[in-house]
N, CA and C of each residue as an Amber inpcrd file, in Angstrom:
protein
   501
   0.8580000  -1.2680000  -0.2760000  -0.0740000  -0.0610000   0.1240000
   1.1440000   1.1410000   0.2330000   1.5870000   1.0590000   0.5080000
   3.0160000   2.5640000   1.2040000   3.2860000   2.7260000  -0.9600000
   3.7370000   1.8520000  -1.1870000   4.0330000   2.0630000  -2.9770000
   3.0200000   2.9640000  -3.6100000   1.9290000   2.1340000  -3.2240000
   0.6520000   3.1820000  -4.2940000   0.7640000   4.2260000  -4.0830000
   0.5360000   4.4940000  -2.7100000   0.4440000   5.8330000  -2.3850000
   1.4710000   6.8210000  -2.5230000   3.3470000   6.2220000  -2.6720000
   4.2310000   7.0040000  -3.0570000   4.2990000   7.1910000  -4.4870000
   3.4930000   6.3050000  -5.4290000   2.8220000   6.6810000  -6.7160000
   1.8450000   7.3220000  -7.2970000   1.2090000   7.4550000  -5.9130000
   0.5050000   8.8630000  -6.3500000   0.9820000   9.8380000  -6.1260000
   1.4530000   9.8940000  -5.0990000   2.4450000  10.9210000  -4.6840000
   3.5960000  11.8660000  -5.8140000   4.1260000  11.1200000  -6.3450000
   5.0470000  11.3180000  -7.3100000   3.8400000  11.5200000  -9.0710000
   2.8030000  11.1250000  -8.6920000   2.2050000  11.2660000 -10.0750000
   1.6190000  12.6550000  -9.8100000   1.0220000  12.5600000  -8.9560000
   0.2830000  14.2360000  -8.4240000   1.1190000  15.0340000  -7.7230000
   2.0650000  15.4020000  -7.3590000   2.7540000  16.0500000  -6.9570000
   1.9940000  17.2000000  -6.2220000   1.1900000  17.7950000  -6.3750000
   1.0740000  19.4480000  -6.0660000  -0.2950000  18.7280000  -5.2290000
  -0.9640000  17.9820000  -5.8920000  -2.4960000  17.2200000  -4.9570000
  -1.9460000  16.7310000  -4.1400000  -0.7820000  15.6350000  -4.0620000
   0.1310000  15.1820000  -2.6610000   0.2210000  16.0100000  -1.6770000
   1.1150000  16.7780000  -2.1330000   1.7380000  17.9720000  -1.3510000
   1.1480000  18.5180000  -0.1670000  -0.1940000  19.0190000  -1.3730000
  -1.2830000  20.2040000  -0.5160000  -1.8680000  19.0400000   1.0810000
  -2.3290000  17.6090000   0.5160000  -2.7610000  16.9540000   1.3240000
  -2.0410000  16.5530000   2.1200000  -0.6490000  16.0260000   2.0080000
   0.2770000  15.7880000   3.1300000   0.4690000  16.7480000   4.0600000
   0.4700000  18.2250000   3.6590000   1.0700000  19.2270000   4.6700000
  -0.0510000  19.2280000   5.2410000  -1.7140000  19.0870000   4.8430000
  -2.7160000  19.0380000   5.6080000  -2.0630000  17.9860000   6.8220000
  -2.3170000  17.0930000   6.4860000  -2.3110000  15.9440000   7.2390000
  -0.7460000  15.6250000   8.8430000  -0.0370000  16.4960000   8.3180000
   1.2490000  16.6000000   8.9770000   0.9310000  17.9200000  10.1410000
  -0.0420000  18.3520000   9.2830000  -0.7150000  19.8470000  10.5230000
  -1.9110000  19.0520000  11.5810000  -2.3500000  18.2190000  10.8580000
  -3.6530000  17.3490000  12.0310000  -2.9380000  16.7840000  12.4870000
  -1.9570000  15.5200000  12.8060000  -1.2450000  15.1710000  13.2660000
  -0.2680000  16.0530000  14.4310000   0.3590000  17.1730000  14.1300000
   0.9990000  17.8390000  14.7310000  -0.1100000  18.4880000  16.2120000
  -1.4900000  18.7800000  15.4370000  -2.5040000  19.0360000  15.8930000
  -3.0160000  17.8840000  17.2940000  -3.1060000  16.4320000  16.4400000
  -3.4630000  15.6490000  17.3390000  -2.4800000  14.9600000  18.4260000
  -1.1240000  15.6670000  18.4670000  -0.2650000  15.2090000  19.3930000
   0.2180000  16.0610000  20.3400000  -0.3440000  17.5130000  19.9690000
  -0.5780000  18.6730000  20.8430000  -1.6780000  18.4710000  21.5540000
  -2.8260000  18.0900000  21.2950000  -4.1470000  17.5970000  21.8490000
  -4.1540000  16.7950000  23.4060000  -3.3770000  15.6930000  22.6850000
  -2.7110000  14.2800000  23.3070000  -1.7930000  14.8300000  24.4370000
  -1.0000000  15.7380000  24.1130000   0.1600000  16.4350000  25.4930000
  -0.8510000  17.0500000  26.4290000  -1.4340000  17.7750000  25.5790000
  -2.8760000  18.8840000  26.9550000  -3.2830000  18.1900000  27.3680000
  -4.1360000  17.0480000  27.1100000  -4.3200000  15.9160000  27.8130000
  -3.9880000  14.9530000  28.6990000  -2.7450000  14.7420000  28.5550000
  -1.8660000  14.3130000  29.9620000  -1.7270000  14.9990000  31.2160000
  -1.1360000  16.0660000  30.7750000  -1.1530000  17.4200000  31.6200000
  -2.6840000  17.5190000  32.6570000  -3.7610000  17.3550000  32.2400000
  -4.7390000  17.2850000  33.4120000  -4.9380000  16.1960000  33.9920000
  -5.1980000  16.2390000  35.3170000  -5.1760000  15.3460000  36.1640000
  -6.9860000  14.0150000  35.7730000  -7.8940000  15.4370000  35.9010000
  -9.4790000  15.1250000  35.5720000  -9.8050000  15.4470000  34.5830000
 -10.5440000  15.4040000  33.5810000 -10.7410000  16.1830000  32.3250000
 -12.0750000  16.0580000  32.6200000 -12.8940000  16.8360000  32.4740000
 -14.8300000  16.6710000  32.0030000 -14.4160000  15.5650000  30.6350000
 -15.5550000  14.2990000  30.5190000 -15.8870000  14.3640000  29.3990000
 -16.1120000  15.5130000  28.4940000 -16.7220000  16.5020000  28.9670000
 -16.9180000  17.5340000  27.6470000 -16.0520000  17.8810000  27.3510000
 -14.6700000  17.9950000  28.1000000 -13.5970000  18.5840000  27.3830000
 -12.9390000  17.8860000  26.1970000 -13.1740000  16.5910000  25.8840000
 -12.4570000  15.7800000  25.0410000 -13.1110000  16.3880000  23.7160000
 -14.0530000  17.4960000  23.0760000 -14.6200000  17.4240000  22.2370000
 -13.2920000  17.9800000  20.8440000 -12.5020000  18.9040000  21.8940000
 -11.4900000  18.9130000  21.1210000 -10.4540000  18.0420000  20.3560000
 -10.0780000  17.0570000  21.0220000  -9.3540000  15.9510000  20.5610000
 -10.5020000  15.5610000  19.8520000 -11.3850000  15.2360000  20.2430000
 -12.4870000  14.0540000  19.0790000 -12.6390000  14.9340000  17.8430000
 -12.7440000  16.4560000  17.7620000 -12.8700000  17.0400000  16.5870000
 -11.2840000  17.1170000  15.3700000 -10.0720000  17.0270000  16.4820000
  -8.8580000  16.5490000  16.1010000  -8.7260000  15.1220000  15.2490000
  -9.0730000  14.2050000  15.9830000  -9.1500000  12.7560000  15.5110000
  -9.8540000  12.4370000  14.2790000 -10.9230000  13.2800000  14.2680000
 -12.3060000  13.5890000  12.8880000 -11.2860000  14.2450000  12.1600000
 -10.6930000  15.5080000  12.2630000  -9.9720000  15.8620000  11.0420000
  -9.1960000  15.2710000  10.3720000  -7.9840000  14.5440000  10.9610000
  -6.9260000  13.3020000  10.7450000  -7.6970000  12.2100000  10.1550000
  -8.6200000  12.0880000  10.4320000  -9.2290000  11.1420000   9.6720000
 -10.2850000  11.0420000   8.1350000 -10.4020000  12.8850000   8.4070000
 -11.1530000  12.9470000   7.5340000  -9.7360000  13.0810000   6.1950000
  -8.9530000  13.4030000   6.3710000  -7.9210000  13.7450000   5.3390000
  -6.9600000  12.5450000   5.0800000  -6.9540000  10.9830000   6.0500000
  -7.0100000   9.6030000   5.6320000  -7.3260000   9.4070000   4.5940000
  -9.0020000   9.3210000   4.7440000  -9.8870000   8.9630000   3.6980000
  -9.8660000   9.7550000   2.5490000  -9.4320000  10.9640000   2.7490000
  -9.4860000  12.1200000   0.9260000  -8.4930000  11.1110000   0.3720000
  -7.0050000  10.6990000   1.0800000  -6.1090000  10.2590000   0.5490000
  -6.2960000   9.1440000   0.1490000  -7.0450000   7.9700000   1.1030000
  -7.7700000   6.5050000   0.5060000  -8.0450000   7.0900000  -1.3410000
  -9.2120000   7.8130000  -0.9930000  -9.9780000   7.9310000  -2.1530000
  -9.1830000   8.6510000  -3.7660000  -8.2630000   9.6570000  -3.3160000
  -7.2940000  10.5340000  -4.3290000  -5.7810000   8.9210000  -4.4270000
  -5.5300000   8.6590000  -3.6870000  -4.3340000   7.4940000  -4.1340000
  -4.9770000   6.1870000  -4.8120000  -6.2030000   5.6270000  -3.9480000
  -6.8740000   4.6670000  -4.5580000  -6.2340000   3.6530000  -3.8620000
  -5.6510000   4.1620000  -2.6690000  -5.3670000   2.7890000  -1.7870000
  -6.0880000   2.8250000  -0.3210000  -6.7220000   1.7070000   0.1100000
  -7.5790000   1.5780000   1.2080000  -7.1250000   1.5580000   2.3040000
  -6.3390000   3.0700000   2.5590000  -6.1300000   3.2590000   4.0060000
  -6.7760000   3.1430000   5.1540000  -8.2240000   3.8390000   4.9660000
  -8.9130000   3.7400000   5.7980000 -10.7250000   3.4390000   4.6760000
 -10.5240000   1.6730000   4.6620000 -11.2540000   1.1690000   4.0090000
 -12.3530000   1.5900000   4.7210000 -13.5520000   1.9430000   3.3840000
 -15.3130000   1.8380000   3.3370000 -15.8650000   0.8000000   5.3430000
 -15.0760000  -0.3700000   4.8260000 -15.6680000  -0.9660000   5.8320000
 -15.1640000  -0.8420000   7.1540000 -14.1750000  -0.6200000   7.6010000
 -13.3730000   0.5120000   8.5370000 -13.7290000   0.9720000   9.3070000
 -14.3240000   2.4190000   8.1010000 -15.0950000   3.4540000   8.1980000
 -16.1830000   2.9910000   9.6080000 -16.8720000   2.6670000   8.8490000
 -18.0080000   1.8510000   9.8120000 -18.0950000   1.6340000  10.9790000
 -16.8980000   0.5710000  10.7960000 -16.9910000   0.3410000  12.3520000
 -16.3400000   1.4080000  13.1840000 -15.3040000   2.1720000  12.8190000
 -15.1230000   3.2450000  13.8940000 -16.2600000   4.2360000  14.3410000
 -16.5550000   4.5110000  13.4080000 -18.1800000   5.5430000  13.0820000
 -18.9100000   4.6570000  14.2850000 -19.3250000   3.6020000  14.1740000
 -20.2070000   2.3500000  15.0120000 -19.2770000   2.4670000  16.6910000
 -18.2210000   2.4660000  16.3720000 -17.3990000   2.6970000  17.8350000
 -17.0820000   3.7270000  18.5640000 -17.3290000   5.0470000  17.3320000
 -17.2220000   6.2790000  18.3850000 -18.6410000   6.8180000  18.7090000
 -19.6290000   6.1510000  17.8850000 -20.7220000   6.3930000  19.1410000
 -20.7490000   6.3030000  20.2730000 -20.3050000   4.8180000  20.6740000
 -19.9450000   4.3600000  22.4690000 -19.6330000   5.4600000  23.1320000
 -21.0410000   5.7840000  24.2870000 -20.6460000   6.5900000  24.7950000
 -18.8420000   6.6710000  25.7700000 -18.1440000   7.5170000  25.7720000
 -16.8090000   7.1500000  26.3810000 -15.6170000   7.0170000  25.5120000
 -16.2560000   6.4650000  24.1620000 -14.8750000   6.5040000  22.8840000
 -14.6410000   7.7540000  22.0910000 -13.2640000   8.3820000  22.6440000
 -13.2060000   9.8340000  21.9170000 -12.8140000   9.2540000  21.0730000
 -12.5520000   8.7740000  20.4130000 -11.8590000   8.7390000  18.5710000
 -11.2260000   7.4250000  18.2120000 -11.0840000   7.0780000  16.9900000
 -10.1410000   6.2170000  16.2610000  -9.9360000   6.2640000  15.0870000
  -8.9110000   5.4420000  15.2740000  -7.7660000   5.5510000  13.2530000
  -8.2780000   4.0680000  12.7880000  -7.6690000   3.5010000  11.6820000
  -6.9470000   2.9450000  11.2680000  -5.1880000   3.0350000  11.4270000
  -4.9200000   1.9210000  12.3340000  -3.6810000   2.8280000  12.9070000
  -2.3400000   2.0560000  11.5220000  -1.0770000   2.1860000  11.6780000
   0.2630000   2.0330000  10.6050000  -0.4390000   2.4670000   9.3700000
  -0.0810000   1.4740000   8.5130000  -0.4810000   2.0420000   6.9160000
  -1.6080000   1.8050000   6.5450000  -2.3180000   1.4560000   7.6450000
  -3.8300000   1.1090000   6.8950000  -4.2970000  -0.3650000   6.5360000
  -5.3990000  -0.2220000   6.3000000  -6.1360000  -1.6960000   5.7070000
  -7.4450000  -1.7780000   6.3380000  -7.1130000  -3.4200000   6.3790000
  -8.5610000  -3.8430000   7.4560000  -8.5230000  -5.0040000   8.3400000
  -7.0890000  -4.4130000   8.7470000  -6.9600000  -5.8820000   9.7950000
  -6.9240000  -5.0310000  11.1320000  -7.2800000  -3.7510000  11.2510000
  -7.1820000  -3.3730000  13.1220000  -7.7430000  -1.8530000  12.6820000
  -8.1330000  -1.7650000  14.2050000  -8.7170000  -0.1990000  13.9760000
  -7.7290000   0.1720000  15.8840000  -7.7170000   1.5380000  16.2120000
  -7.0900000   1.6230000  17.6340000  -8.0910000   2.6800000  18.0130000
  -8.3800000   2.5550000  19.4050000  -9.4580000   3.6070000  19.8850000
  -9.2320000   3.9010000  20.8040000  -9.2250000   5.5240000  21.2060000
  -9.0960000   6.1510000  22.3170000 -10.0690000   6.2090000  23.3280000
 -10.0520000   5.5920000  24.6170000 -11.3700000   5.6830000  24.9380000
 -11.3940000   6.7070000  26.8610000 -12.3620000   6.6990000  27.1020000
 -12.2120000   7.4410000  28.4680000 -12.0790000   6.2540000  29.4610000
 -11.2130000   6.1530000  30.2140000 -10.9440000   5.0240000  31.4190000
 -12.4420000   5.1260000  32.7980000 -13.2760000   4.6440000  32.2950000
 -14.5290000   4.4100000  33.2340000 -15.2090000   3.5610000  32.7240000
 -15.7110000   3.4450000  33.9040000 -16.6670000   1.9610000  34.2110000
 -18.0770000   1.9280000  32.9830000 -17.2570000   0.6150000  32.1100000
 -18.9350000   0.8180000  31.0320000 -18.2540000   1.2220000  29.9660000
 -17.2440000   1.7240000  29.7090000 -16.7790000   2.0070000  28.5990000
 -16.3950000   0.3430000  27.3730000 -15.5740000  -0.4690000  28.0220000
 -15.2050000  -1.7090000  27.4280000 -16.6200000  -2.4570000  27.5260000
 -17.5870000  -2.4390000  28.4270000 -18.4560000  -3.0510000  28.1870000
 -19.7810000  -2.8580000  27.3100000 -18.9580000  -1.5100000  26.6550000
 -20.5100000  -1.3380000  25.7210000 -19.9020000  -1.3190000  24.2790000
 -18.6000000  -1.1440000  24.7210000 -17.6730000  -1.6640000  22.9200000
 -18.2330000  -2.8560000  22.5280000 -18.0800000  -3.5090000  24.0790000
 -18.1670000  -5.2160000  23.8470000 -19.2340000  -5.7120000  23.2950000
 -20.5920000  -4.8390000  24.0290000 -21.8650000  -5.1180000  23.1890000
 -21.8810000  -5.1550000  22.1620000 -21.6190000  -3.7880000  21.4780000
 -21.2120000  -3.5120000  20.5500000 -21.1090000  -4.3680000  18.9900000
 -19.7250000  -4.9900000  19.6570000 -19.0090000  -5.5660000  19.0420000
 -19.2870000  -7.6810000  18.9520000 -20.2710000  -7.6290000  19.7720000
 -20.2840000  -9.1460000  20.1120000 -21.0630000  -9.7010000  19.0670000
 -21.9280000  -9.3030000  18.0140000 -22.5250000  -9.6570000  16.9810000
 -22.1650000  -8.6610000  15.5230000 -20.9740000  -8.0690000  15.8700000
 -21.0890000  -7.0060000  14.7650000 -20.5360000  -7.6080000  13.7360000
 -21.5100000  -7.2010000  12.0830000 -20.7600000  -7.7970000  11.2060000
 -20.9630000  -6.2470000  10.2740000 -20.1330000  -6.4090000   9.2560000
 -20.5770000  -5.0930000   7.8840000 -20.2310000  -5.5690000   6.6700000
 -20.8100000  -5.3530000   5.6960000 -20.3070000  -5.2570000   4.9090000
 -20.6130000  -4.1110000   3.5970000 -19.7970000  -3.5680000   3.1580000
 -20.0930000  -2.7070000   2.2250000 -19.7000000  -2.7240000   0.6040000
 -20.0700000  -1.9680000  -0.1080000 -19.2610000  -2.4230000  -1.5050000
 -18.0130000  -1.1250000  -1.6180000 -17.1650000  -1.6350000  -2.1410000
 -15.7250000  -1.1810000  -2.0530000 -14.4340000  -1.0520000  -3.4860000
 -14.7530000  -0.4380000  -4.4510000 -13.3940000  -0.9970000  -5.2870000
 -14.6390000  -1.9000000  -6.2010000 -16.1130000  -1.9820000  -6.6110000
 -16.1470000  -3.1560000  -7.0130000 -16.3610000  -4.4870000  -6.3130000
 -15.9370000  -4.5430000  -5.4300000 -15.5700000  -5.8770000  -4.2140000
 -16.2740000  -5.5460000  -3.1350000 -17.5140000  -6.4110000  -2.1800000
 -17.8320000  -6.4780000  -1.1200000 -16.7910000  -6.7480000  -0.5210000
 -16.7050000  -5.7930000   0.4670000 -15.7490000  -6.1300000   1.8410000
 -16.4390000  -6.0270000   2.9300000 -16.0610000  -7.5890000   3.6760000
 -17.0210000  -7.8020000   5.0310000 -16.1310000  -7.7340000   6.4380000
 -17.0390000  -7.8140000   7.0850000 -16.0790000  -7.8840000   8.4110000
 -16.6170000  -8.6130000   9.2070000 -16.3870000 -10.2200000  10.0790000
 -16.5430000 -10.5920000  10.2060000 -16.9010000 -10.8710000  12.4760000
 -15.8640000 -11.4800000  12.4170000 -16.3980000 -11.2710000  13.8170000
 -14.8500000 -10.4150000  14.5220000 -15.2380000  -9.3620000  15.5570000
 -14.0920000  -8.2680000  15.7850000 -14.2420000  -8.5730000  17.1900000
 -12.3530000  -8.3260000  18.0000000 -12.1740000  -8.7420000  19.1480000
 -11.6850000  -7.7480000  19.8610000 -11.7570000  -6.7050000  20.9850000
 -10.8280000  -5.9470000  21.4860000  -9.4530000  -6.9010000  22.2770000
  -8.5360000  -5.8970000  21.8790000  -7.1610000  -6.0320000  22.4180000
  -7.3100000  -4.8410000  23.3460000  -6.8110000  -5.3070000  24.7300000
  -6.8840000  -4.3020000  25.5960000  -5.1430000  -3.6610000  25.9120000
  -5.1700000  -2.8030000  25.5280000  -3.9790000  -2.3540000  25.4900000
  -4.0480000  -1.2550000  26.1930000  -3.1120000  -0.6240000  27.3660000
  -3.3760000   0.8570000  28.3090000  -1.8730000   1.3800000  27.7240000
  -2.3320000   2.8300000  28.3260000  -1.1480000   3.5470000  28.5010000
   0.0780000   3.1520000  29.5660000   0.9540000   3.2550000  30.0780000
   2.0490000   3.0930000  30.5370000   2.1370000   4.2830000  31.8460000
   2.2100000   4.2540000  32.3900000   2.5870000   5.3760000  33.4500000
   3.8640000   6.0390000  34.0280000   4.4040000   4.5240000  33.6440000
   5.6920000   5.0620000  34.7050000   7.0010000   5.5110000  33.4990000
   6.3120000   5.5910000  32.1990000   8.1310000   6.1910000  31.2800000
   8.7860000   4.8180000  31.4490000   9.9060000   5.6230000  30.7840000
  11.1040000   4.4130000  31.3300000  11.5560000   3.6920000  32.0200000
  11.6580000   2.6390000  32.1530000  12.0110000   1.8590000  33.0800000
  12.9160000   0.5930000  32.6180000  13.7160000   0.0230000  33.8350000
  14.7520000  -1.1310000  33.8520000  13.9250000  -2.1830000  34.0220000
  14.2340000  -3.2890000  33.0280000  13.3430000  -4.6320000  33.5140000
  14.3530000  -5.5120000  34.0040000  14.0110000  -6.7940000  34.9460000
  14.4580000  -7.7350000  35.5150000  14.2440000  -8.8630000  34.1600000
  15.2480000  -8.9310000  33.5510000  15.4960000  -9.8500000  32.4250000
  14.9980000 -11.5900000  32.5700000  15.0520000 -11.8540000  34.1240000
  14.7820000 -13.2660000  34.4470000  13.0150000 -13.5250000  34.1710000
  12.0800000 -12.2390000  34.1650000  10.6000000 -12.4670000  34.0420000
  10.3480000 -12.9990000  32.5170000  11.1770000 -12.2970000  31.9080000
  11.4370000 -12.8240000  29.8240000  12.0340000 -13.9000000  29.6950000
  12.7080000 -15.2090000  30.4320000  13.5850000 -16.4120000  30.5580000
  12.9620000 -17.1810000  29.4110000  11.5020000 -17.2720000  29.8090000
  11.0930000 -18.6520000  29.2830000  10.5620000 -18.2860000  27.4510000
  11.1940000 -17.0770000  27.4260000  10.2400000 -16.1350000  25.6290000
  11.7780000 -16.3680000  24.9830000  12.9550000 -16.2510000  25.5860000
  14.2130000 -16.2880000  24.9060000  14.7830000 -17.7030000  24.8700000
  13.9250000 -18.5970000  25.6080000  14.5620000 -20.1980000  25.2520000
  14.3950000 -20.7540000  24.4110000
């Protein structure tokens, strides 16, 4: 996918450069919003609107890049999944991570009771089917992989805890 996006960028440098610059600004804004959020110990839920708006802006730019390059960075079936997840109370926003594609989404959620349960309820029987590029894209089973931020920063680990992995 990266090769195809770079080919589009080379083929239409003016169009791509404008979009690339807007996406860079969106990513910088997202980093700033996330930094601001980490500095506050307790954030009222309504204060997440600026972060939600910034994630939405980045997603719309990725969707535009997908459309213009012909590469499914955020495929429509993933757009539907993200949009559904973002309606769950306590979900701040989400993106298709990495180079994009069909295999994962990443969600930023508020750490409070009921949010994970709401997502699990949504995803328990979630299916989607979307016409995209002349073919049907489907989502079958969706599972949560619970990953949390670390609060410790960089720390030294005792390698003895990983000996089983190293042998």
